[in-house]
Short mmCIF file of C-alpha atoms and ligand atoms in Angstrom, two decimals:
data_model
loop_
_atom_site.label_atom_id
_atom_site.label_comp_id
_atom_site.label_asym_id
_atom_site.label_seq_id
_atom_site.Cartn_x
_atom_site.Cartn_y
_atom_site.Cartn_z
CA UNK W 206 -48.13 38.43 -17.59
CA UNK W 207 -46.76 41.28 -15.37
CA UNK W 208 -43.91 40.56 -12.69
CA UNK W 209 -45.75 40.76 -9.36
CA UNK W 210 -43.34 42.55 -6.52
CA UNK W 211 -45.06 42.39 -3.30
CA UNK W 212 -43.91 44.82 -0.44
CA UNK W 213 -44.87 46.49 2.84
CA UNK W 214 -44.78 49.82 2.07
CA UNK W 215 -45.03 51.51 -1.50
CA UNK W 216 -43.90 55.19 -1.43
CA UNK W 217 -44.32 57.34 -4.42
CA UNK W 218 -41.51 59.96 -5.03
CA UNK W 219 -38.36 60.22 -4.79
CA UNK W 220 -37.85 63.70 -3.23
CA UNK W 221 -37.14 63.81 0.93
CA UNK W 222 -39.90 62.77 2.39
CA UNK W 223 -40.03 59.78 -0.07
CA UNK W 224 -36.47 58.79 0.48
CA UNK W 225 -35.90 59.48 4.32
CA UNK W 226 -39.04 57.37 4.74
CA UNK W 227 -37.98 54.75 2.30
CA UNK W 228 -34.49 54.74 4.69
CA UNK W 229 -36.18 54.64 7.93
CA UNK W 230 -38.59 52.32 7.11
CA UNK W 231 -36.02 50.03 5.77
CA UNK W 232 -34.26 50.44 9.22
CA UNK W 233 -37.45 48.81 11.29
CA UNK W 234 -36.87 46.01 9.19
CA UNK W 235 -40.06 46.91 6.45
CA UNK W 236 -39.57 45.98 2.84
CA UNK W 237 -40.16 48.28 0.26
CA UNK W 238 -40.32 50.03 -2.95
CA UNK W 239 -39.77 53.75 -3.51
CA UNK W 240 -41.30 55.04 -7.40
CA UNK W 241 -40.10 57.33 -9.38
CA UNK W 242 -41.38 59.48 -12.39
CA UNK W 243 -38.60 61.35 -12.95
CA UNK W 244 -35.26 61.63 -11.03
CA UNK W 245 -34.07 60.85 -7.57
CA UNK W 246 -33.76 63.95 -5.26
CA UNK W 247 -37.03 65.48 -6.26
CA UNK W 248 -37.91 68.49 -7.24
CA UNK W 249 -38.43 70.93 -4.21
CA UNK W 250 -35.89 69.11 -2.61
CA UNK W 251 -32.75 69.82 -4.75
CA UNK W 252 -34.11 73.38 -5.21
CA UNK W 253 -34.44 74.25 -1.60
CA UNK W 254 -31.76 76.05 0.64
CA UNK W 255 -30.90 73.05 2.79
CA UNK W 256 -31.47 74.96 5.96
CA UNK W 257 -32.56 72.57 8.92
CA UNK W 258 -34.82 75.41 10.76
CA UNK W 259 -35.67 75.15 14.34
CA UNK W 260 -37.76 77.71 14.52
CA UNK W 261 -36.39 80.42 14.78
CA UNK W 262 -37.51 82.17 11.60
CA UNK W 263 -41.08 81.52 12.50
CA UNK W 264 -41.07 83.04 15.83
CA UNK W 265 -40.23 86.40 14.09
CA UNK W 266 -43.74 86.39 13.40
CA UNK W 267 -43.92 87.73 17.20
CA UNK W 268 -45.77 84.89 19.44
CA UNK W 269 -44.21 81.93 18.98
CA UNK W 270 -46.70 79.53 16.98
CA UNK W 271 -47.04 75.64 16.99
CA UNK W 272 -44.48 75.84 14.02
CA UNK W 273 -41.40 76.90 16.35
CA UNK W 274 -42.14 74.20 19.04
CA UNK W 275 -42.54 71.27 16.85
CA UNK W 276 -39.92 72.22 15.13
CA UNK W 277 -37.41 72.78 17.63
CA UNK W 278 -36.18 69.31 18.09
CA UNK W 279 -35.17 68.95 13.88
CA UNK W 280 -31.37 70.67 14.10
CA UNK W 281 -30.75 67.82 17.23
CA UNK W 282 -32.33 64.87 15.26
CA UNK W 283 -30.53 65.90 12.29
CA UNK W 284 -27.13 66.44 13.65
CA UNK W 285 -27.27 63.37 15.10
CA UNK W 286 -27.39 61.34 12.27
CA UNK W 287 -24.95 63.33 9.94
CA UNK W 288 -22.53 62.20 13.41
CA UNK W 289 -23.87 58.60 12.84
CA UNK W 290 -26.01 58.42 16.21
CA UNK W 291 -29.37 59.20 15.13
CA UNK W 292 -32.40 57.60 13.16
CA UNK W 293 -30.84 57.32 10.09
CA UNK W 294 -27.07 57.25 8.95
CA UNK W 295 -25.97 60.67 7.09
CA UNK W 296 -22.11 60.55 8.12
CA UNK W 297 -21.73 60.36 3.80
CA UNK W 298 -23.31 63.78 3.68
CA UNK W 299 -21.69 67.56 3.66
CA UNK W 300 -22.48 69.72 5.99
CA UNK W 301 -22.10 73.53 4.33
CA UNK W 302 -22.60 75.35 7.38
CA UNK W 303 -22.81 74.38 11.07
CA UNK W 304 -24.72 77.72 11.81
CA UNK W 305 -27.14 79.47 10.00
CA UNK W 306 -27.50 83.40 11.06
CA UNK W 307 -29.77 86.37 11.42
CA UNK W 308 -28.37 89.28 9.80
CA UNK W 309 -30.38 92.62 10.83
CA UNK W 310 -28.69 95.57 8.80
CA UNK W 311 -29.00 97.83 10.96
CA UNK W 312 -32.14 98.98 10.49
CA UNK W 313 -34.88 97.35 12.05
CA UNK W 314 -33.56 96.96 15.79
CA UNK W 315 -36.78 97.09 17.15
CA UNK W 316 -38.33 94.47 15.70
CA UNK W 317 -35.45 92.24 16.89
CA UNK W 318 -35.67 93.61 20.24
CA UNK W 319 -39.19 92.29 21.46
CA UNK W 320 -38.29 89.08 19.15
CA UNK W 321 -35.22 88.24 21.58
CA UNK W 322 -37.33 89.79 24.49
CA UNK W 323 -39.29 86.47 24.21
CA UNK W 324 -38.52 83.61 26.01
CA UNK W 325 -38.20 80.93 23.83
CA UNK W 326 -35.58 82.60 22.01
CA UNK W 327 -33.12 82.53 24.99
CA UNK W 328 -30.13 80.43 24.85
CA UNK W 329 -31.05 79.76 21.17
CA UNK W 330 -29.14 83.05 19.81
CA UNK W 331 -25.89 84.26 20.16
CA UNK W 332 -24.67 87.83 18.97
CA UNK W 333 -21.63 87.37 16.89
CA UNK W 334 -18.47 90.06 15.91
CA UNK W 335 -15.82 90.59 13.95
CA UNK W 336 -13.52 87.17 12.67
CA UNK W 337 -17.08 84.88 13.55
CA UNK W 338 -19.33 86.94 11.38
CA UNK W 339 -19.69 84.80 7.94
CA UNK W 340 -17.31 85.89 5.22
CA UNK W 341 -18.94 87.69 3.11
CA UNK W 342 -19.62 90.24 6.30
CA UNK W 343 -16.48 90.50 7.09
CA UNK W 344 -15.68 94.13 5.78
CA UNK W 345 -15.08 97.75 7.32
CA UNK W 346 -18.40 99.22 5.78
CA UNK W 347 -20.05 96.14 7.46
CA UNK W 348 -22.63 97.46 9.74
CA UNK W 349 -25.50 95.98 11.98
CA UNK W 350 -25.95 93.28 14.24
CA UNK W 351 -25.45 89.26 13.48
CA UNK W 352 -26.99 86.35 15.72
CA UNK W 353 -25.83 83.02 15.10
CA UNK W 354 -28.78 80.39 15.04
CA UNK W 355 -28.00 76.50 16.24
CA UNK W 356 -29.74 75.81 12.63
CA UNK W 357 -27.91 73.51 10.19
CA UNK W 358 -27.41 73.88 6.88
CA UNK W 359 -26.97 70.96 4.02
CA UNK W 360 -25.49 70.11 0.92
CA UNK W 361 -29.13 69.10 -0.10
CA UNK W 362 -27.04 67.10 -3.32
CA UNK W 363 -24.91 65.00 -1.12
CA UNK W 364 -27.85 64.23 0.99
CA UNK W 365 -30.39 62.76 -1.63
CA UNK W 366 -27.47 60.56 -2.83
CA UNK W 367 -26.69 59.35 0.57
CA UNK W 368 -30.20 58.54 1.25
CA UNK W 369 -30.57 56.78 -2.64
CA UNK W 370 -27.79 54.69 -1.80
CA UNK W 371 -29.61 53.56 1.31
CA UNK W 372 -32.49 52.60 -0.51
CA UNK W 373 -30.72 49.31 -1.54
CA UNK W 374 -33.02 47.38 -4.49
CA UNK W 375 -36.06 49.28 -3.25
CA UNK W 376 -35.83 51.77 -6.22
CA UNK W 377 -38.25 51.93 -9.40
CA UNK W 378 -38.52 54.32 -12.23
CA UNK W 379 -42.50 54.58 -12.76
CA UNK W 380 -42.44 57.29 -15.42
CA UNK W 381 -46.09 56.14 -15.89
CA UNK W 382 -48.26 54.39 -12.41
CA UNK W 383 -51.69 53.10 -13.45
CA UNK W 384 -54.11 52.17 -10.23
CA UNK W 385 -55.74 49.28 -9.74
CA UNK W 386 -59.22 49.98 -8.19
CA UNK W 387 -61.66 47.57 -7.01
CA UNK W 388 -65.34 48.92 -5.35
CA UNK W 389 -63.01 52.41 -4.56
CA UNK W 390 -60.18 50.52 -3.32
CA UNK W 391 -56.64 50.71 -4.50
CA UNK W 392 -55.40 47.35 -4.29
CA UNK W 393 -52.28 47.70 -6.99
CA UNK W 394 -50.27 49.82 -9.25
CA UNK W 395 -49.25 48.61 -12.47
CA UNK W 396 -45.77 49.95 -13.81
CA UNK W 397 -44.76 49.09 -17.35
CA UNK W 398 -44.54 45.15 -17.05
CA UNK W 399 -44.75 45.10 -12.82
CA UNK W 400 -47.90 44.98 -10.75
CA UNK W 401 -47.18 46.12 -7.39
CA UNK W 402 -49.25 44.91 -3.73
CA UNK W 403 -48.56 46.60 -0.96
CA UNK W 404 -49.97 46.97 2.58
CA UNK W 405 -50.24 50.43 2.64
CA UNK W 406 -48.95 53.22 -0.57
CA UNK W 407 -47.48 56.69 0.76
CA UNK W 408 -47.87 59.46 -1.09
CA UNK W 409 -44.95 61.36 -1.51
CA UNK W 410 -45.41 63.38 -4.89
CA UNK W 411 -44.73 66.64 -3.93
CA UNK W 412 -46.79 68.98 -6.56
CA UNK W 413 -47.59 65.46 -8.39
CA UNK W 414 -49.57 64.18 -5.62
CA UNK W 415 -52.67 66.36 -6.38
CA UNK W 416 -52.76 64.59 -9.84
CA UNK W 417 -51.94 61.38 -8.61
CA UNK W 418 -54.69 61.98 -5.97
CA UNK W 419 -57.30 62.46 -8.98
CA UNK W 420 -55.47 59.49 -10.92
CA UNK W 421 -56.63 57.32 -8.38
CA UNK W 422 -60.00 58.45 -8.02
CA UNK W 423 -59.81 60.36 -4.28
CA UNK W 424 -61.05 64.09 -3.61
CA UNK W 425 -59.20 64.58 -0.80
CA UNK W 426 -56.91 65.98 0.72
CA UNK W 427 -56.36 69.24 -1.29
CA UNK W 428 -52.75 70.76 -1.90
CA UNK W 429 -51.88 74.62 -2.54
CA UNK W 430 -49.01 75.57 -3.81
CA UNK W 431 -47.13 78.89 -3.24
CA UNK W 432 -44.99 79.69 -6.35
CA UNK W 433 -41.10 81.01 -5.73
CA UNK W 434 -38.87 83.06 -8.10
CA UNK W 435 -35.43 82.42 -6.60
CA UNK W 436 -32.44 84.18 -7.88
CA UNK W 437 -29.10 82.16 -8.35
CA UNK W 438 -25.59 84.24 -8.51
CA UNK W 439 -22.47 82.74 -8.90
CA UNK W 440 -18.41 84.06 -9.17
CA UNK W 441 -15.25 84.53 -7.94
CA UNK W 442 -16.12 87.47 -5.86
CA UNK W 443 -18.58 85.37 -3.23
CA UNK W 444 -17.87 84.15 0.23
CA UNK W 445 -20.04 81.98 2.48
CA UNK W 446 -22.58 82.99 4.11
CA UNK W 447 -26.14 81.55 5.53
CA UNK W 448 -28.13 84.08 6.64
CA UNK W 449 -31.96 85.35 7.02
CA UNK W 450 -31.45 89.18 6.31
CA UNK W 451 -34.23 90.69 8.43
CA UNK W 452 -36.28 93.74 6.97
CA UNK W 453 -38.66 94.75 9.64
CA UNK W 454 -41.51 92.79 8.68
CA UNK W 455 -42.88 88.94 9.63
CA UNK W 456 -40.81 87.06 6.77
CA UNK W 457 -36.74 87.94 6.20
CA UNK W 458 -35.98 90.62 3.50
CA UNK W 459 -33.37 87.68 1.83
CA UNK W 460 -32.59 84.51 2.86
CA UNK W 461 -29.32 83.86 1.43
CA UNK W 462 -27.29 79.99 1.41
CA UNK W 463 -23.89 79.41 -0.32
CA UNK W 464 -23.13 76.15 -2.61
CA UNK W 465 -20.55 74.56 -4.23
CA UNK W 466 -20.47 75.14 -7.93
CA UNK W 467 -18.78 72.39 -10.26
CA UNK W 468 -15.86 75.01 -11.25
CA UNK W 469 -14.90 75.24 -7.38
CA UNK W 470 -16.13 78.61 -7.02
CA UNK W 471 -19.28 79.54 -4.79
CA UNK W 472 -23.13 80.31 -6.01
CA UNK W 473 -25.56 82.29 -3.45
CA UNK W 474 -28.99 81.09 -3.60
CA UNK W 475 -31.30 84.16 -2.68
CA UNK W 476 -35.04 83.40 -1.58
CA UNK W 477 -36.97 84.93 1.61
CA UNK W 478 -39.39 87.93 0.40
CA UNK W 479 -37.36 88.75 -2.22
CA UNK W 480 -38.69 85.13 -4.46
CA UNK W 481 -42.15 85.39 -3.18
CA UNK W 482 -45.39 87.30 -4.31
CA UNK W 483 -43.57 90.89 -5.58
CA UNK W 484 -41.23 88.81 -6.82
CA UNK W 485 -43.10 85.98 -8.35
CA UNK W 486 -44.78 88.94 -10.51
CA UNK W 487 -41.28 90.21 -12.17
CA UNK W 488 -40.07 88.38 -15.28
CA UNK W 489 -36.36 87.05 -14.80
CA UNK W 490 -34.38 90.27 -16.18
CA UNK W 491 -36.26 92.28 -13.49
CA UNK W 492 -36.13 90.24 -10.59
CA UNK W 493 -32.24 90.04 -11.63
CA UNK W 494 -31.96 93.79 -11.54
CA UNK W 495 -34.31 93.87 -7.94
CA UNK W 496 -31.26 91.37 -6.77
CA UNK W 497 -28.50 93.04 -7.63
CA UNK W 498 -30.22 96.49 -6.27
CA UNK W 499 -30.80 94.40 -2.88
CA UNK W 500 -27.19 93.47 -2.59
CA UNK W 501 -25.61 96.93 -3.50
CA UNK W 502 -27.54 98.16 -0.82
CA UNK W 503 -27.07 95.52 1.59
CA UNK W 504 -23.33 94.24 0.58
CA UNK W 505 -22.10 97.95 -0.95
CA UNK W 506 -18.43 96.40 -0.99
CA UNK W 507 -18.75 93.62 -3.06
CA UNK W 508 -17.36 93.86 -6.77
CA UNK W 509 -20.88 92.50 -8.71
CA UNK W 510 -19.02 92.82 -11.89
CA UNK W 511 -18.33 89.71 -12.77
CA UNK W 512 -20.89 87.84 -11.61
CA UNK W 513 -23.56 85.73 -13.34
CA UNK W 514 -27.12 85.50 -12.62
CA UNK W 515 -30.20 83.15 -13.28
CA UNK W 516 -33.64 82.87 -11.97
CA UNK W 517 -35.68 79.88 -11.01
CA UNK W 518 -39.21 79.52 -10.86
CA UNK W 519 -40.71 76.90 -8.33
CA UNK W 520 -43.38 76.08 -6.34
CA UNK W 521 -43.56 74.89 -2.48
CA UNK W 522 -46.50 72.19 -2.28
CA UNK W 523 -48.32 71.90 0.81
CA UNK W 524 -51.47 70.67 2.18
CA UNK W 525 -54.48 73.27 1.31
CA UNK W 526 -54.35 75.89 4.50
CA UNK W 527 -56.71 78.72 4.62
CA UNK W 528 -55.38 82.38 3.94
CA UNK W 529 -52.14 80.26 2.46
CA UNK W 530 -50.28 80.12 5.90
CA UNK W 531 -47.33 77.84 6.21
CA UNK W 532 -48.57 74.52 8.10
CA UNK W 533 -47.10 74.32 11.16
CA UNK W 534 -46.17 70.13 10.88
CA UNK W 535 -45.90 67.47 8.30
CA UNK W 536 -48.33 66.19 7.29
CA UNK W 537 -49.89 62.54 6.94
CA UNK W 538 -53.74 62.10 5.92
CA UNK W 539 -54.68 58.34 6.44
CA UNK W 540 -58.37 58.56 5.70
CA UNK W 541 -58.48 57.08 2.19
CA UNK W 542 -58.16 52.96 2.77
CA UNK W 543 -54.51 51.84 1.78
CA UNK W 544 -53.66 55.06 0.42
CA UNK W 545 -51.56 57.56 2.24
CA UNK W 546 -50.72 61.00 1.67
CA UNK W 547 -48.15 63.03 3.00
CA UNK W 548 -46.36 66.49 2.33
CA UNK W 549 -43.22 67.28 4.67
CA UNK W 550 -44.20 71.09 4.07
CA UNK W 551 -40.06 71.20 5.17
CA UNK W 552 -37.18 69.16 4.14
CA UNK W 553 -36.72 70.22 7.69
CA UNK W 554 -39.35 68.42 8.78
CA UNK W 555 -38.82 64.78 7.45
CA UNK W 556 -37.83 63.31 10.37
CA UNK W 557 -41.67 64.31 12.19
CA UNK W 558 -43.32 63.27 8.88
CA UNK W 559 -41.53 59.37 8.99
CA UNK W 560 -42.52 59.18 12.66
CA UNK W 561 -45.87 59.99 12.06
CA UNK W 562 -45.78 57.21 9.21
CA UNK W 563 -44.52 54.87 11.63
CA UNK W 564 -46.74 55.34 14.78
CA UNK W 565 -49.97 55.26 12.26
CA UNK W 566 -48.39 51.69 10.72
CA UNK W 567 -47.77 50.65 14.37
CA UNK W 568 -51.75 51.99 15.47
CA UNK W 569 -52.91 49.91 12.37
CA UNK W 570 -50.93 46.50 13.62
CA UNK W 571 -48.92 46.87 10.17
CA UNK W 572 -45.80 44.65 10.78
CA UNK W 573 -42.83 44.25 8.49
CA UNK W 574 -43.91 41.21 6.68
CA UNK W 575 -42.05 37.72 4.81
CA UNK W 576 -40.89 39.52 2.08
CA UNK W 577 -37.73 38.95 0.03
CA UNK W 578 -35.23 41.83 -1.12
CA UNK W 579 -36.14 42.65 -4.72
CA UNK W 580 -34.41 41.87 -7.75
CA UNK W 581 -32.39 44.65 -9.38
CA UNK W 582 -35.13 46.89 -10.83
CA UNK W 583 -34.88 49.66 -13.44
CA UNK W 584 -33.52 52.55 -11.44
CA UNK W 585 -34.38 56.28 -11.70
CA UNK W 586 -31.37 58.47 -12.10
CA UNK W 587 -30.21 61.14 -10.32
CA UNK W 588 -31.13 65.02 -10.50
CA UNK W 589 -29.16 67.84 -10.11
CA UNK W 590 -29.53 71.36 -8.15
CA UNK W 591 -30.43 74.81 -9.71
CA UNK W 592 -26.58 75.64 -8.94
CA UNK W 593 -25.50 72.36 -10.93
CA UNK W 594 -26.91 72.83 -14.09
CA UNK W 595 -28.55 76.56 -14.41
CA UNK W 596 -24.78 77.87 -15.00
CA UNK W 597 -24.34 74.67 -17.75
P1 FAD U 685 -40.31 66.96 -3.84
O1 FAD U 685 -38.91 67.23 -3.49
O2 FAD U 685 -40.97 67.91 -4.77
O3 FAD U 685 -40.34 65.49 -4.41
C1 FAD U 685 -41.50 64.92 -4.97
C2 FAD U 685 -41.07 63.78 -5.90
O4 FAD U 685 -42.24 63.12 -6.37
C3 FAD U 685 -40.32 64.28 -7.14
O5 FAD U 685 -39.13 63.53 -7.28
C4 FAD U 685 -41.29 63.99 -8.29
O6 FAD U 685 -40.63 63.67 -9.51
C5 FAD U 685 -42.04 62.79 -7.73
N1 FAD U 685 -43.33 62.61 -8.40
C6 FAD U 685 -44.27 63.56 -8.67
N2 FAD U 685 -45.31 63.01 -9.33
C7 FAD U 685 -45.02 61.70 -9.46
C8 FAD U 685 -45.70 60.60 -10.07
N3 FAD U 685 -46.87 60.75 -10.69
N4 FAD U 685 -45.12 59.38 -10.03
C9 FAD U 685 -43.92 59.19 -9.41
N5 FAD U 685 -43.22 60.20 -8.83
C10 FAD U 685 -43.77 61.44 -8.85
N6 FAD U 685 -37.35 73.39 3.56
C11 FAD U 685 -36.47 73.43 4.60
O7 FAD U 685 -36.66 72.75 5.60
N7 FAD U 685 -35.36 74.21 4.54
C12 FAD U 685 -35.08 75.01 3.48
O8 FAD U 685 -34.05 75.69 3.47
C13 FAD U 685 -36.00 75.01 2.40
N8 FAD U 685 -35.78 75.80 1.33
C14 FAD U 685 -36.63 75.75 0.27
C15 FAD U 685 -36.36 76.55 -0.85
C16 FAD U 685 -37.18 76.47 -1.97
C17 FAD U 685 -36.88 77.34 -3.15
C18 FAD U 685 -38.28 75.57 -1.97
C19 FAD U 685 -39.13 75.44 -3.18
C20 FAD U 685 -38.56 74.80 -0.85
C21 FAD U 685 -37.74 74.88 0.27
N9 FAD U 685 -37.99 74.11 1.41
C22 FAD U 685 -37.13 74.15 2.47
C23 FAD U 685 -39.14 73.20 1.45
C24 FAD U 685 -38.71 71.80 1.06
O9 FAD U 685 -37.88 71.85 -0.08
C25 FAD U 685 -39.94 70.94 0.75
O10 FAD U 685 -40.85 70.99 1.81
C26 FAD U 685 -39.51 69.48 0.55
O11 FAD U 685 -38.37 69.39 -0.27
C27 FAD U 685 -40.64 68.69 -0.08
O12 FAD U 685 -40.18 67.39 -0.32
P2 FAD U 685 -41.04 66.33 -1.08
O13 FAD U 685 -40.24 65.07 -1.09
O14 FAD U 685 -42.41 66.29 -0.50
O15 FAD U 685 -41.26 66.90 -2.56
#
């Protein structure tokens, strides 16, 4: 006979959106259990750049579209509760950078011009000089202009650990959920030896949820992905710096976050243009090379001699758009019975997708219910970022 564990709320994966719902759901007094496949932290999650937009980057794009307003509010939310006032408790969690920044090279001054000609930019950017440019800038042959944006940045690591240890007894390895379905229903998952009830199931699956979507017999909705090749550098030779290098176009040239690296030195973490479509098509020892052109061009003082460099391939999942835009909000589709599907689209945005979770639950007279804590369960472990283990 399987062990029964009845809950609320079910959420499947372990990446943001699984675990900052699992945390704030857990805070309105919901019981619940968070599964699994693989490790905690997910896998978008530990590989993105920890940047907490608020909009900025998107209203480069010229008007300012839906994405910069709802948006906007994420940096306040989220530095409220890394200062212990907000929705959720992060004061466990490392901040890397209290600013992130614009960096134009000097180049494309006109495209920056109408950008802070418009007025939602104002009071949102300040021009920065000298000792407040980020390290790695700071150098006589330094030249063009630096903004500093009120955008956060994160120690993504530090975060999904935080939020596992709020999860409590909520968390499952499922390396392998079966469904339950009766008349197109899904009224269970079975897990090894547990069969799991639940008011409503979330799905959080990133990539996975497509197949998980299939797995339990539902068509929609559809998910697109939009492959990355990132480029990881790390040595002695790098300072900090968070910065969107612009490059005259819609999307920045190189978007480029420091981490901590287990040796105490520094990686960079490059994405932006440079890890999408041109660069998706290079194999690794080319898109290395296209790096390390980038950055003698961009950064001709620093000494790239003794640096080492890996690539990473991954792909952002999002709900199908047309054309492959970005989508401008989470995302929560509540059409298919008890089954829910969401995709943050941002780690950004995790805060808008848990409220939309919550004010659909609270439309649908979903209440926390009688519900004991669970037993200690068999617990996923926890994953590591690119910088962690590419340099192992
Ligand atoms: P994931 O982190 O992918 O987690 C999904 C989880 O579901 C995984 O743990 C997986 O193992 C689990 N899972 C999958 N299938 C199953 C299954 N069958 N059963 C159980 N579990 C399953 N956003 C920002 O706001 N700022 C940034 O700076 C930023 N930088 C980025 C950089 C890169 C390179 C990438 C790829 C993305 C970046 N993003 C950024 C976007 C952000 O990372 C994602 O939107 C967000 O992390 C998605 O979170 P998620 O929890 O939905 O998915």
């Amino acid at each position: 006979m399987p062990t029964q564990l009845n809950t609320d709320i079910a959420i499947i994966g372990g990446g943001i959106a699984g675990l900052w719902l699992n945390a704030r759901l857990r805070r309105e007094g919901f019981n619940t259990l968070l599964l699994e496949r693989t490790q905690l932290g997910g896998v978008q999650s530990l590989c993105s750049q920890g940047i907490i937009h608020g909009g900025t980057k998107y209203a480069l794009q010229g008007a300012l579209t839906g994405s910069s307003e709802a948006i906007a509010d994420m940096p306040a939310r989220w530095r409220a509760a890394l200062d212990g006032n907000g929705e959720l408790d992060l004061r466990g969690v490392r901040l890397l950078s209290e600013a992130h920044y614009l960096w134009s090279p000097g180049t494309v001054a006109g495209n920056l011009t109408s950008f802070f000609a418009s007025k939602a930019m104002r009071g949102r950017v300040d021009g920065v000089t000298g000792s407040e440019l980020p390290p790695a800038l700071q150098h006589p042959k330094f030249r063009g202009k630096v903004y500093r944006l009120a955008e956060l940045v994160f120690d993504v690591p530090s975060l999904m650990r935080t939020l596992a240890e709020q999860a409590g007894n909520s968390l499952l390895h499922a390396p392998d959920i079966q469904p339950e379905v009766v008349d197109g229903q899904l009224q269970a998952l079975q897990v090894g030896d547990y069969r799991i009830h639940a008011q409503k199931i979330v799905l959080c699956a990133g990539e996975g949820t497509e197949q998980l979507l299939q797995h339990f017999g539902q068509q929609q909705p559809k998910q697109q992905l939009r492959p990355l090749h990132m480029v990881v550098v790390k040595g002695e030779a790098l300072k900090p710096i968070y910065a969107h290098c612009l490059g005259g176009g819609s999307k920045p040239r190189i978007t480029i976050t420091t981490h901590p690296v287990p040796n105490g030195q520094w990686a960079w973490y490059l994405g932006g243009n440079l890890a999408e479509a041109d660069g998706v098509a290079r194999d690794e020892a080319a898109q290395i090379s296209f790096a390390q052109n980038e950055l003698r061009t961009l950064m001709p003082w620093l000494d790239q001699s003794a640096l080492q460099w890996r690539t990473l391939r991954i792909n952002r999942a999002e709900p199908a758009q047309s054309g492959l835009v970005r989508p401008d909000n989470a995302f929560l589709a509540t059409n298919n019975g008890n089954l829910w599907t969401a995709w943050p689209t941002k780690l950004a945005l995790a805060p808008d997708l848990a409220d939309r979770v919550l004010t659909k639950l609270d439309k649908q007279g979903i209440r926390p219910g009688q519900h004991s804590d669970h037993d200690s369960l068999p617990r996923p472990p926890m994953g590591l970022a690119p910088w962690e283990h590419l340099f192992a």
